[in-house]
Amino acid sequence: MAAANKKRILYVQRRAPYGTLYAQEALEMLSMGAAFGQRVGIAFLDDGVFQLKAEQTPGALGMKNSGRMVRALELHDLEGIYVEQESLVERNLEPGQLVLAGKVLPRVELSQLMAEQDLVLSF
Amino acid sequence: MKFALLVNEGPYQHQAADSAWHFARSALAKGHGISRVFFYHDGVYNGTRLGVVPQDERHIPERWALLAKEHGVDLVICVAAAQRRGILDAAEGRRHGKDADNLAEGFRIGGLGQLIESGIEADRLLVFGD
Amino acid sequence: MSTLHLINKSPFEKDAFDSCLRHALPGSAVLLIEDGIYGALRGTAPGDCLEQATEQQRYVLVEDLRARGFGPEALVTGVQLVDYDGFVDLAVAHEPVQSWL
């Protein structure tokens, strides 16, 4: 498919992991489906940035490690992994504390990016 | 215009399945198409045929099935989310050695590819959830 | 085309309303459905916030408003009522449609 015919799809992650399954199942969707030949990106904002926190150890809960799933995103053919700067600052998180680098964008740029999509998937 | 819908919550507990259904019905009445409704997360519970609903209450799974029958809407339950929550069609039930199945008529089990496919083919994809 | 933002959460409970208004670009549309309609009530802090968001078109789904015991007189100014047919029209007129779950 030519690049011009490809749809721009953005997964929007606004929820923290573990308290609900939304984050995990959204990540599963991305990892299983990969990109389906489209221009797929993922954005972490609001409580979604907690998914990126390094050193998650949910073993005692018997739950799957979301941080590891997030890190695996780098293996997929994604257009971008975006992280909202203000969401990090509000939660006293620094890029160095995250499982992956991602592209840290100020809110105004992330807003623009979301508006440019063909599809926005929220979970 | 062709719409696809994603429903992320089960029936009754959340209004999402109702909102999606009302949207679908209005869109169809206006001459638009609903190519597919994809059920993910707890949304897969929309596809159980074992719900016993009080007579004065709407029957959400049957309402979906009627939409499929009358308008050819493809009702797809995500296999990964459904297995985890115990929603199985006959083939899946057998394959996993279960003694029962519970998928309602009008629904089918499908993969995530079908969500992305409908997102690509439809003019709009709307997400209903919590 | 501009975005149609859908908010289905009460602003008194969840951050969907606040986050949406922080991200909605000028010229986009915001539709309040389900418990989201509580964000348009006059005499409330979220309502004031919505009233001041004059760069966005703001809509409330009338079926959800009526179901919760409110009518147009309870809403801040600048907000338009739409029914499900109007919801469909908004989804046709805007792309993408972003749900703030």
CSV table of C-alpha atoms in Angstrom, one decimal:
chain,number,residue,atom,x,y,z
A,1,MET,CA,0.0,0.0,0.0
A,2,ALA,CA,1.4,3.4,-0.9
A,3,ALA,CA,2.1,5.7,2.0
A,4,ALA,CA,-0.6,8.1,0.9
A,5,ASN,CA,-3.2,5.4,1.1
A,6,LYS,CA,-2.2,4.3,4.6
A,7,LYS,CA,-4.4,5.5,7.5
A,8,ARG,CA,-2.9,7.2,10.4
A,9,ILE,CA,-4.0,5.4,13.6
A,10,LEU,CA,-3.1,6.5,17.1
A,11,TYR,CA,-3.6,4.4,20.2
A,12,VAL,CA,-4.2,6.8,23.1
A,13,GLN,CA,-3.3,5.4,26.5
A,14,ARG,CA,-4.7,7.5,29.4
A,15,ARG,CA,-5.0,4.9,32.1
A,16,ALA,CA,-2.6,3.5,34.7
A,17,PRO,CA,-1.8,-0.2,34.6
A,18,TYR,CA,-2.9,-3.0,37.0
A,19,GLY,CA,-6.0,-1.3,38.6
A,20,THR,CA,-7.9,-2.2,35.4
A,21,LEU,CA,-7.0,-4.4,32.4
A,22,TYR,CA,-7.5,-1.6,29.9
A,23,ALA,CA,-3.8,-0.8,29.5
A,24,GLN,CA,-2.7,-4.4,29.2
A,25,GLU,CA,-5.4,-5.3,26.6
A,26,ALA,CA,-4.7,-2.2,24.6
A,27,LEU,CA,-1.0,-3.1,24.5
A,28,GLU,CA,-1.9,-6.7,23.6
A,29,MET,CA,-3.9,-5.4,20.7
A,30,LEU,CA,-0.9,-3.4,19.5
A,31,SER,CA,1.6,-6.2,19.9
A,32,MET,CA,-0.6,-8.9,18.3
A,33,GLY,CA,-2.0,-6.8,15.5
A,34,ALA,CA,1.3,-4.9,15.0
A,35,ALA,CA,0.7,-2.2,12.5
A,36,PHE,CA,-1.4,-4.0,9.8
A,37,GLY,CA,0.5,-2.1,7.2
A,38,GLN,CA,-0.8,1.2,8.4
A,39,ARG,CA,0.9,4.2,10.0
A,40,VAL,CA,0.3,3.4,13.7
A,41,GLY,CA,1.5,5.3,16.7
A,42,ILE,CA,0.9,5.3,20.4
A,43,ALA,CA,0.5,8.2,22.8
A,44,PHE,CA,0.9,8.1,26.6
A,45,LEU,CA,-0.8,10.9,28.5
A,46,ASP,CA,-2.5,11.6,31.8
A,47,ASP,CA,-2.3,8.5,34.0
A,48,GLY,CA,-1.2,6.5,30.9
A,49,VAL,CA,2.4,7.7,31.6
A,50,PHE,CA,2.4,5.5,34.7
A,51,GLN,CA,2.5,2.5,32.2
A,52,LEU,CA,6.0,3.7,31.3
A,53,LYS,CA,7.5,3.6,34.8
A,54,ALA,CA,10.6,1.5,35.1
A,55,GLU,CA,11.0,-1.2,37.6
A,56,GLN,CA,7.4,-2.4,37.7
A,57,THR,CA,7.4,-5.7,39.7
A,58,PRO,CA,3.9,-7.1,39.7
A,59,GLY,CA,5.1,-10.6,40.3
A,60,ALA,CA,3.7,-10.8,43.8
A,61,LEU,CA,0.2,-10.0,42.4
A,62,GLY,CA,0.5,-12.7,39.8
A,63,MET,CA,-0.1,-10.1,37.1
A,64,LYS,CA,1.6,-9.6,33.8
A,65,ASN,CA,4.3,-7.0,33.6
A,66,SER,CA,2.9,-4.0,31.7
A,67,GLY,CA,6.3,-2.2,31.6
A,68,ARG,CA,7.7,-5.2,29.7
A,69,MET,CA,4.9,-5.0,27.3
A,70,VAL,CA,5.5,-1.3,26.7
A,71,ARG,CA,9.2,-1.9,26.2
A,72,ALA,CA,8.3,-4.6,23.5
A,73,LEU,CA,6.6,-1.8,21.5
A,74,GLU,CA,10.0,-0.8,20.3
A,75,LEU,CA,10.2,-4.0,18.4
A,76,HIS,CA,7.1,-3.2,16.3
A,77,ASP,CA,7.0,-1.1,13.2
A,78,LEU,CA,5.4,1.9,14.9
A,79,GLU,CA,5.4,5.4,13.5
A,80,GLY,CA,6.1,6.8,16.9
A,81,ILE,CA,5.8,6.3,20.7
A,82,TYR,CA,4.8,9.7,22.1
A,83,VAL,CA,4.8,10.8,25.7
A,84,GLU,CA,3.2,14.0,27.0
A,85,GLN,CA,5.6,16.2,28.8
A,86,GLU,CA,3.1,17.9,31.1
A,87,SER,CA,1.7,14.5,32.2
A,88,LEU,CA,5.2,13.5,33.3
A,89,VAL,CA,5.8,16.8,35.1
A,90,GLU,CA,2.4,16.7,36.9
A,91,ARG,CA,3.3,13.2,38.2
A,92,ASN,CA,6.9,14.1,39.1
A,93,LEU,CA,8.2,11.6,36.6
A,94,GLU,CA,11.4,12.2,34.6
A,95,PRO,CA,12.2,10.6,31.2
A,96,GLY,CA,15.1,8.8,33.0
A,97,GLN,CA,12.6,6.8,35.1
A,98,LEU,CA,10.8,5.3,32.1
A,99,VAL,CA,11.2,1.9,30.5
A,100,LEU,CA,11.7,3.5,27.1
A,101,ALA,CA,12.8,6.8,25.7
A,102,GLY,CA,9.8,7.6,23.5
A,103,LYS,CA,9.3,11.0,22.0
A,104,VAL,CA,8.4,13.5,24.7
A,105,LEU,CA,6.1,16.1,23.3
A,106,PRO,CA,4.6,19.2,24.9
A,107,ARG,CA,0.8,19.1,25.3
A,108,VAL,CA,0.2,21.6,22.4
A,109,GLU,CA,2.2,19.4,20.0
A,110,LEU,CA,0.5,16.2,21.2
A,111,SER,CA,-2.9,17.9,20.7
A,112,GLN,CA,-2.0,18.7,17.1
A,113,LEU,CA,-0.7,15.2,16.5
A,114,MET,CA,-4.0,13.7,17.8
A,115,ALA,CA,-6.0,16.0,15.6
A,116,GLU,CA,-4.0,14.9,12.5
A,117,GLN,CA,-5.0,11.2,12.8
A,118,ASP,CA,-7.6,9.3,10.7
A,119,LEU,CA,-8.4,7.1,13.6
A,120,VAL,CA,-8.0,7.5,17.4
A,121,LEU,CA,-8.4,4.4,19.4
A,122,SER,CA,-9.1,4.8,23.1
A,123,PHE,CA,-9.5,2.0,25.6
B,1,MET,CA,-21.1,7.0,5.0
B,2,LYS,CA,-19.8,3.8,6.5
B,3,PHE,CA,-19.3,3.6,10.2
B,4,ALA,CA,-17.6,1.0,12.4
B,5,LEU,CA,-18.0,0.9,16.1
B,6,LEU,CA,-15.8,-0.4,19.0
B,7,VAL,CA,-17.6,-1.3,22.2
B,8,ASN,CA,-15.4,-1.7,25.2
B,9,GLU,CA,-17.9,-2.4,28.0
B,10,GLY,CA,-20.4,-5.1,28.8
B,11,PRO,CA,-24.1,-4.6,28.8
B,12,TYR,CA,-26.1,-3.0,31.7
B,13,GLN,CA,-23.2,-2.1,34.0
B,14,HIS,CA,-22.1,0.8,31.7
B,15,GLN,CA,-24.1,2.8,29.2
B,16,ALA,CA,-21.6,2.3,26.5
B,17,ALA,CA,-23.4,-0.6,24.8
B,18,ASP,CA,-26.6,1.4,24.8
B,19,SER,CA,-25.0,4.5,23.4
B,20,ALA,CA,-23.4,2.5,20.6
B,21,TRP,CA,-26.7,0.8,19.8
B,22,HIS,CA,-28.6,4.0,19.7
B,23,PHE,CA,-26.0,5.6,17.5
B,24,ALA,CA,-26.0,2.6,15.1
B,25,ARG,CA,-29.8,2.7,14.9
B,26,SER,CA,-29.9,6.4,14.1
B,27,ALA,CA,-27.1,6.1,11.6
B,28,LEU,CA,-28.9,3.3,9.8
B,29,ALA,CA,-32.2,5.2,9.8
B,30,LYS,CA,-30.4,8.1,8.2
B,31,GLY,CA,-29.2,5.9,5.4
B,32,HIS,CA,-25.7,5.4,6.6
B,33,GLY,CA,-24.1,1.9,6.9
B,34,ILE,CA,-22.7,0.2,10.0
B,35,SER,CA,-20.2,-2.3,8.6
B,36,ARG,CA,-19.1,-3.8,11.9
B,37,VAL,CA,-19.4,-3.6,15.6
B,38,PHE,CA,-16.3,-4.9,17.3
B,39,PHE,CA,-16.5,-5.9,21.0
B,40,TYR,CA,-13.3,-5.7,23.1
B,41,HIS,CA,-12.5,-5.7,26.8
B,42,ASP,CA,-15.6,-6.4,28.9
B,43,GLY,CA,-17.6,-5.6,25.7
B,44,VAL,CA,-17.4,-9.3,24.8
B,45,TYR,CA,-20.1,-9.9,27.4
B,46,ASN,CA,-22.6,-8.3,24.9
B,47,GLY,CA,-22.3,-11.6,23.1
B,48,THR,CA,-23.5,-14.0,25.7
B,49,ARG,CA,-26.8,-15.9,25.0
B,50,LEU,CA,-27.2,-16.9,28.7
B,51,GLY,CA,-28.4,-13.6,30.0
B,52,VAL,CA,-31.9,-13.7,31.6
B,53,VAL,CA,-33.3,-10.3,31.4
B,54,PRO,CA,-36.4,-9.0,33.3
B,55,GLN,CA,-39.3,-8.6,30.9
B,56,ASP,CA,-39.6,-4.8,31.4
B,57,GLU,CA,-35.9,-4.3,30.6
B,58,ARG,CA,-34.2,-4.0,27.2
B,59,HIS,CA,-32.4,-7.2,26.1
B,60,ILE,CA,-29.1,-5.9,24.9
B,61,PRO,CA,-27.6,-9.0,23.2
B,62,GLU,CA,-30.9,-9.7,21.4
B,63,ARG,CA,-31.1,-6.0,20.4
B,64,TRP,CA,-27.6,-6.3,18.8
B,65,ALA,CA,-28.6,-9.6,17.1
B,66,LEU,CA,-31.7,-8.0,15.6
B,67,LEU,CA,-29.5,-5.2,14.2
B,68,ALA,CA,-27.3,-7.8,12.6
B,69,LYS,CA,-30.2,-9.7,11.1
B,70,GLU,CA,-32.1,-6.7,9.7
B,71,HIS,CA,-29.1,-4.6,8.5
B,72,GLY,CA,-26.3,-7.1,8.0
B,73,VAL,CA,-24.2,-5.6,10.7
B,74,ASP,CA,-21.2,-7.8,11.4
B,75,LEU,CA,-21.0,-8.4,15.2
B,76,VAL,CA,-17.4,-9.5,16.1
B,77,ILE,CA,-16.3,-10.6,19.5
B,78,CYS,CA,-12.6,-10.4,20.0
B,79,VAL,CA,-11.2,-13.9,20.6
B,80,ALA,CA,-8.5,-12.9,23.0
B,81,ALA,CA,-10.7,-10.9,25.2
B,82,ALA,CA,-13.5,-13.4,25.0
B,83,GLN,CA,-11.5,-16.5,26.0
B,84,ARG,CA,-10.2,-14.8,29.0
B,85,ARG,CA,-13.7,-14.0,30.1
B,86,GLY,CA,-15.4,-17.2,29.2
B,87,ILE,CA,-17.3,-16.3,26.1
B,88,LEU,CA,-17.0,-19.2,23.6
B,89,ASP,CA,-18.6,-20.3,20.4
B,90,ALA,CA,-19.2,-24.0,19.9
B,91,ALA,CA,-15.9,-24.5,18.0
B,92,GLU,CA,-13.8,-22.6,20.6
B,93,GLY,CA,-15.6,-24.5,23.4
B,94,ARG,CA,-14.6,-27.9,21.8
B,95,ARG,CA,-11.1,-26.8,21.0
B,96,HIS,CA,-10.5,-25.8,24.6
B,97,GLY,CA,-12.2,-28.9,26.1
B,98,LYS,CA,-15.0,-27.0,27.7
B,99,ASP,CA,-18.4,-28.6,28.3
B,100,ALA,CA,-20.4,-25.6,27.0
B,101,ASP,CA,-20.5,-22.6,24.8
B,102,ASN,CA,-22.4,-19.4,25.1
B,103,LEU,CA,-22.1,-17.2,22.1
B,104,ALA,CA,-25.4,-15.6,21.1
B,105,GLU,CA,-26.8,-15.9,17.6
B,106,GLY,CA,-25.8,-13.1,15.3
B,107,PHE,CA,-22.4,-12.7,16.9
B,108,ARG,CA,-19.1,-14.3,15.7
B,109,ILE,CA,-15.7,-14.7,17.2
B,110,GLY,CA,-13.0,-12.9,15.4
B,111,GLY,CA,-9.5,-11.5,15.7
B,112,LEU,CA,-8.0,-8.0,16.3
B,113,GLY,CA,-7.3,-7.8,12.6
B,114,GLN,CA,-11.0,-7.3,12.0
B,115,LEU,CA,-11.0,-4.2,14.2
B,116,ILE,CA,-8.2,-2.6,12.3
B,117,GLU,CA,-9.7,-3.8,9.0
B,118,SER,CA,-13.0,-2.0,9.8
B,119,GLY,CA,-11.0,1.0,10.9
B,120,ILE,CA,-9.3,1.1,7.5
B,121,GLU,CA,-12.4,0.4,5.4
B,122,ALA,CA,-15.0,2.5,7.3
B,123,ASP,CA,-15.2,6.2,6.9
B,124,ARG,CA,-15.3,6.6,10.7
B,125,LEU,CA,-14.6,4.5,13.7
B,126,LEU,CA,-16.3,5.4,17.0
B,127,VAL,CA,-15.3,4.1,20.4
B,128,PHE,CA,-17.8,3.5,23.1
B,129,GLY,CA,-16.5,2.6,26.6
B,130,ASP,CA,-16.1,3.6,30.2
C,1,MET,CA,-11.5,18.2,8.9
C,2,SER,CA,-11.6,18.8,12.6
C,3,THR,CA,-12.0,16.4,15.5
C,4,LEU,CA,-15.2,15.5,17.3
C,5,HIS,CA,-14.4,14.9,20.9
C,6,LEU,CA,-16.7,12.6,22.9
C,7,ILE,CA,-16.8,13.0,26.7
C,8,ASN,CA,-18.9,10.4,28.6
C,9,LYS,CA,-17.7,11.0,32.1
C,10,SER,CA,-18.8,13.3,34.9
C,11,PRO,CA,-16.2,16.0,35.4
C,12,PHE,CA,-16.8,15.7,39.1
C,13,GLU,CA,-15.6,12.1,39.0
C,14,LYS,CA,-13.0,11.7,36.3
C,15,ASP,CA,-10.4,13.8,34.4
C,16,ALA,CA,-11.8,13.1,30.9
C,17,PHE,CA,-13.6,16.5,30.7
C,18,ASP,CA,-10.5,18.4,31.9
C,19,SER,CA,-8.1,16.5,29.7
C,20,CYS,CA,-10.3,16.9,26.7
C,21,LEU,CA,-10.6,20.6,27.1
C,22,ARG,CA,-6.9,20.9,27.6
C,23,HIS,CA,-6.3,19.1,24.2
C,24,ALA,CA,-9.2,20.2,22.0
C,25,LEU,CA,-7.9,22.5,19.2
C,26,PRO,CA,-9.8,25.6,18.2
C,27,GLY,CA,-12.4,24.7,15.6
C,28,SER,CA,-13.0,21.2,17.0
C,29,ALA,CA,-16.3,20.0,18.4
C,30,VAL,CA,-17.0,18.6,21.9
C,31,LEU,CA,-20.0,16.4,22.5
C,32,LEU,CA,-21.1,15.5,26.0
C,33,ILE,CA,-22.9,12.2,26.3
C,34,GLU,CA,-23.9,9.8,29.1
C,35,ASP,CA,-22.5,11.2,32.5
C,36,GLY,CA,-20.6,13.7,30.4
C,37,ILE,CA,-23.6,16.0,30.3
C,38,TYR,CA,-22.9,17.0,33.9
C,39,GLY,CA,-20.1,19.0,32.5
C,40,ALA,CA,-22.5,21.5,31.0
C,41,LEU,CA,-24.5,22.5,34.1
C,42,ARG,CA,-24.9,26.2,34.9
C,43,GLY,CA,-23.6,27.3,38.2
C,44,THR,CA,-20.8,24.7,38.4
C,45,ALA,CA,-17.0,25.1,37.9
C,46,PRO,CA,-16.9,22.7,34.9
C,47,GLY,CA,-19.9,24.5,33.4
C,48,ASP,CA,-18.0,27.8,33.7
C,49,CYS,CA,-15.0,26.2,32.0
C,50,LEU,CA,-17.1,24.9,29.2
C,51,GLU,CA,-18.8,28.3,28.7
C,52,GLN,CA,-15.5,29.9,28.3
C,53,ALA,CA,-14.3,27.3,25.7
C,54,THR,CA,-15.7,29.5,22.9
C,55,GLU,CA,-13.1,28.3,20.4
C,56,GLN,CA,-14.8,24.9,20.3
C,57,GLN,CA,-18.3,24.0,19.2
C,58,ARG,CA,-20.0,22.5,22.3
C,59,TYR,CA,-22.9,20.0,22.2
C,60,VAL,CA,-24.9,18.0,24.6
C,61,LEU,CA,-26.8,14.9,23.8
C,62,VAL,CA,-30.4,15.7,24.7
C,63,GLU,CA,-31.5,12.1,25.4
C,64,ASP,CA,-28.8,11.7,28.0
C,65,LEU,CA,-29.6,15.2,29.5
C,66,ARG,CA,-33.3,14.5,29.8
C,67,ALA,CA,-32.7,11.0,31.2
C,68,ARG,CA,-30.8,12.6,34.1
C,69,GLY,CA,-33.6,15.1,34.9
C,70,PHE,CA,-32.2,18.2,33.2
C,71,GLY,CA,-33.3,20.4,30.3
C,72,PRO,CA,-31.8,23.1,28.2
C,73,GLU,CA,-32.5,25.7,30.9
C,74,ALA,CA,-30.0,24.0,33.2
C,75,LEU,CA,-27.1,24.5,30.8
C,76,VAL,CA,-24.5,27.2,30.4
C,77,THR,CA,-24.8,29.4,27.4
C,78,GLY,CA,-23.0,28.6,24.1
C,79,VAL,CA,-24.0,24.9,24.3
C,80,GLN,CA,-26.2,23.4,21.6
C,81,LEU,CA,-28.5,20.4,22.1
C,82,VAL,CA,-28.4,17.5,19.6
C,83,ASP,CA,-30.3,14.2,19.6
C,84,TYR,CA,-28.9,10.9,18.3
C,85,ASP,CA,-29.6,12.0,14.7
C,86,GLY,CA,-27.5,15.1,15.4
C,87,PHE,CA,-24.8,12.9,17.0
C,88,VAL,CA,-24.6,11.0,13.7
C,89,ASP,CA,-24.4,14.3,11.7
C,90,LEU,CA,-21.5,15.5,13.9
C,91,ALA,CA,-19.7,12.2,13.3
C,92,VAL,CA,-20.1,12.6,9.6
C,93,ALA,CA,-18.9,16.2,9.7
C,94,HIS,CA,-15.8,15.6,11.8
C,95,GLU,CA,-12.7,13.3,11.6
C,96,PRO,CA,-11.3,11.8,13.7
C,97,VAL,CA,-13.8,11.1,16.4
C,98,GLN,CA,-11.9,10.8,19.7
C,99,SER,CA,-13.5,9.3,22.8
C,100,TRP,CA,-12.1,10.5,26.1
C,101,LEU,CA,-12.5,7.3,28.0
